[in-house]
C-alpha atoms as one frame of an Amber mdcrd trajectory, in Angstrom:
protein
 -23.496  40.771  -0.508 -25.441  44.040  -1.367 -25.247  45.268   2.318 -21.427
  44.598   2.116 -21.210  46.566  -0.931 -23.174  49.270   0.514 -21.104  49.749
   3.511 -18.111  50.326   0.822 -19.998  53.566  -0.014 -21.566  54.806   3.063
 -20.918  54.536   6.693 -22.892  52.298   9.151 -24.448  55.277  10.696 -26.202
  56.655   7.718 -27.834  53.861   6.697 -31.552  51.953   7.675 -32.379  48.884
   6.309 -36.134  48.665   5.196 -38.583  46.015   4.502 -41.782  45.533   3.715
 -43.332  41.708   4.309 -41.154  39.041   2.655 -38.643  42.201   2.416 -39.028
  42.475   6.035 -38.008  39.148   6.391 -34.835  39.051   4.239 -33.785  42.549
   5.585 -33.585  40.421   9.215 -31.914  37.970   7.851 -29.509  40.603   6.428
 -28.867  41.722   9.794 -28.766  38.577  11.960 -25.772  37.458   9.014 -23.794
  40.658   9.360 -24.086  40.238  13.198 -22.571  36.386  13.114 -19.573  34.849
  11.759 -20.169  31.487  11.707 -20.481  29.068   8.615 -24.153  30.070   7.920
 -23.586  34.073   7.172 -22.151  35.420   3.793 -19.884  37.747   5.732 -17.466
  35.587   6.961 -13.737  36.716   5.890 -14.751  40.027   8.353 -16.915  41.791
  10.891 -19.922  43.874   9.421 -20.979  46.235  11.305 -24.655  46.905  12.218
 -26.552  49.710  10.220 -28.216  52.744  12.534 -31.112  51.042  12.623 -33.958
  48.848  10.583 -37.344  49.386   9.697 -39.821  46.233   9.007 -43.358  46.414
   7.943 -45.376  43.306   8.413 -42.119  41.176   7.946 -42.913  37.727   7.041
 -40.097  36.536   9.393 -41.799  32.612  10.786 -42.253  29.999   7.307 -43.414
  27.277   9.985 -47.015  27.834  10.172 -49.417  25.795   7.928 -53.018  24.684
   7.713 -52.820  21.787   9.947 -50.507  22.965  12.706 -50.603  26.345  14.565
 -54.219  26.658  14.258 -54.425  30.014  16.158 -51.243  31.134  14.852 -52.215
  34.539  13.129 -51.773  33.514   9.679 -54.425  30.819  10.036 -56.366  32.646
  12.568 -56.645  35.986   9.854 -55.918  34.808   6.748 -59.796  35.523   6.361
 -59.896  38.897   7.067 -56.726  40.014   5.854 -57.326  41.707   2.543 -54.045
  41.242   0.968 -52.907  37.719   2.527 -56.660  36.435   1.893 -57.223  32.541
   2.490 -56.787  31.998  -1.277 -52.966  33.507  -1.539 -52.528  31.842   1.594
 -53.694  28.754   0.494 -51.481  29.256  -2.954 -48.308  29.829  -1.208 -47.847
  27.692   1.746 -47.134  24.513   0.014 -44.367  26.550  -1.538 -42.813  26.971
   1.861 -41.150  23.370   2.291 -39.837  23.651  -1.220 -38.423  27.101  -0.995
 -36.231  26.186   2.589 -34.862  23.557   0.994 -37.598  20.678   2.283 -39.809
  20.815   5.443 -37.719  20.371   7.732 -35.423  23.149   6.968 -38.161  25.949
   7.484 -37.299  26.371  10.733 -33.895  27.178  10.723 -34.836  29.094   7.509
 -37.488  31.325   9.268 -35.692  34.609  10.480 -38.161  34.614  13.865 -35.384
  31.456  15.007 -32.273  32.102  14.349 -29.990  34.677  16.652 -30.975  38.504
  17.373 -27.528  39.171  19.066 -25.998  42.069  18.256 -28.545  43.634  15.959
 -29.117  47.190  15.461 -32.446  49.103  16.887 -35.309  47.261  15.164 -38.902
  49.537  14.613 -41.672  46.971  13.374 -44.627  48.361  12.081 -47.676  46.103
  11.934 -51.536  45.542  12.348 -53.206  43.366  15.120 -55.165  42.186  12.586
 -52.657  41.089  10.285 -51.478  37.782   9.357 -47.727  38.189  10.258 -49.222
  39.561  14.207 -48.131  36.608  16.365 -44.590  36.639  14.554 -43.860  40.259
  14.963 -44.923  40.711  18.970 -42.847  37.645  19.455 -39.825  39.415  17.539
 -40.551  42.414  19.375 -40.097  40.256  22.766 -37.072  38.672  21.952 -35.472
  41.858  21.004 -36.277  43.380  24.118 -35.002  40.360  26.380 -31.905  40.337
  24.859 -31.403  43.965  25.122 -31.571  45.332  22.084 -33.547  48.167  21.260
 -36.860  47.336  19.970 -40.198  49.289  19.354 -43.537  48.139  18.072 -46.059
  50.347  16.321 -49.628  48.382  16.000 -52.420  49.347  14.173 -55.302  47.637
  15.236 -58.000  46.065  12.140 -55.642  46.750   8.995 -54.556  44.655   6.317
 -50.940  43.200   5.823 -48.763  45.741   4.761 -50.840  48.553   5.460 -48.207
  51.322   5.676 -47.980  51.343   1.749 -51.453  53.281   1.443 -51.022  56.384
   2.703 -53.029  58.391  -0.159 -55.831  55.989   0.963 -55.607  55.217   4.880
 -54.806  57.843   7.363 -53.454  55.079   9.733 -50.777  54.930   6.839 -49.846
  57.949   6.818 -50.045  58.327  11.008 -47.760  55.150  10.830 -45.353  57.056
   8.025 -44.999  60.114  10.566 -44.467  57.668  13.374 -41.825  55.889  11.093
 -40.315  58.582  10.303 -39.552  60.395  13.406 -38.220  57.259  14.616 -35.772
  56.974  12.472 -34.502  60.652  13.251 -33.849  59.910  16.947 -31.385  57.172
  15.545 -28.435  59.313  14.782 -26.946  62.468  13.872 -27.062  61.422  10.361
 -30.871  61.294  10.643 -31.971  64.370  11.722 -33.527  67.327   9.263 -31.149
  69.367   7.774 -28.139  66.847   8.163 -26.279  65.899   5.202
C-alpha cells in the first residue's frame, strides 16, 4: 500500500518507481497491481494510476528457473561468472524459491515475468548480457514492446548483476547512470532540470 500512500502526496507524473534486483522485481509487481483490479491486486476499492515511468536494474522478475530445468536459462548458464549471483548464492537461495511463493507450484504465477504488463507505465531496464537475470529482462523488454507499451533496454555486455550500483568503481556504471538519467528526463515535464 506504500505506492497508494505515495500517490496521496504527490501526483502520478512526478514520480518513478526504482528497483534494483529483487527490488526490481517487487517494483513490477507494484505496477502490474496498480494497473489491474481484479482479486489478486491490493488496489482494489479504486483505479491507481500509473507513475511517469519505472526504472529496473537487473530485476529478478522469473522465480521458475532451477538447477534441473532451464539449463541454458541465464541464471544457470552465468551463475559462474556472475560475481555477485556466484553458483554458491545461487545454490543457497533457490531452494528458498518454492517456499517463499507459497509451494512450487505457485512460482509461476508468483514470478512478475508472467503475470499481465497491460497498462503499465514506460519501463527502462538496465542490465548486463552477462548477468544472471539476462534471459528474463530481454524477454520483459519483448513483451512490453508487443503490447505497446513503451519499453527500452540498456545492456552492458560482461558485467556482474547489479552493476549500475558501482559507479566510483566501473565507468560502465556511471555511463549507465547518465543513460538512466536522461531517460528519465524525457518522461515528463516534472523531470526535466530546473523543474520543481
Amino acid at each position: 500500500r506504500a505506492y497508494e500512500w505515495l500517490l496521496t502526496r504527490k501526483a502520478p507524473e512526478k514520480i518513478i518507481v526504482m528497483g534494483v534486483s529483487s527490488g526490481g522485481g517487487i517494483g513490477l509487481r507494484v505496477l502490474q497491481m496498480a494497473a489491474t483490479m481484479d482479486q489478486s491486486s491490493c488496489f482494489r476499492r479504486h483505479p491507481v494510476p500509473q507513475p511517469a515511468a519505472a526504472v529496473l536494474l537487473g530485476p529478478f522478475i522469473n522465480y521458475c528457473p532451477g538447477p534441473n530445468c532451464n539449463l541454458d536459462h541465464s541464471i544457470n548458464r552465468n551463475a559462474d561468472i556472475d560475481l555477485i549471483v556466484t553458483q554458491r548464492v545461487y545454490e543457497f537461495l533457490q531452494p528458498l524459491m518454492a517456499t517463499a511463493c507459497g509451494g512450487e507450484d505457485k512460482k509461476e504465477a508468483m514470478s512478475p515475468l508472467f503475470n499481465s504488463i497491460d497498462g503499465l507505465c514506460p519501463i527502462l531496464v538496465s542490465y548486463s548480457a552477462h548477468e544472471v537475470t539476462a534471459d528474463d529482462c530481454e524477454q520483459l523488454v519483448s513483451n512490453l514492446r508487443s503490447k505497446g507499451t513503451s519499453a527500452e533496454a540498456l545492456v552492458q555486455p560482461y558485467l556482474m548483476h547489479c552493476f549500475q550500483l558501482w559507479p566510483s568503481f566501473l565507468p560502465e556504471a556511471t555511463q549507465a547512470e547518465d543513460d538512466i538519467c536522461t531517460w528519465i528526463r524525457k518522461q515528463g515535464d516534472a523531470w526535466r532540470r530546473g523543474a520543481t
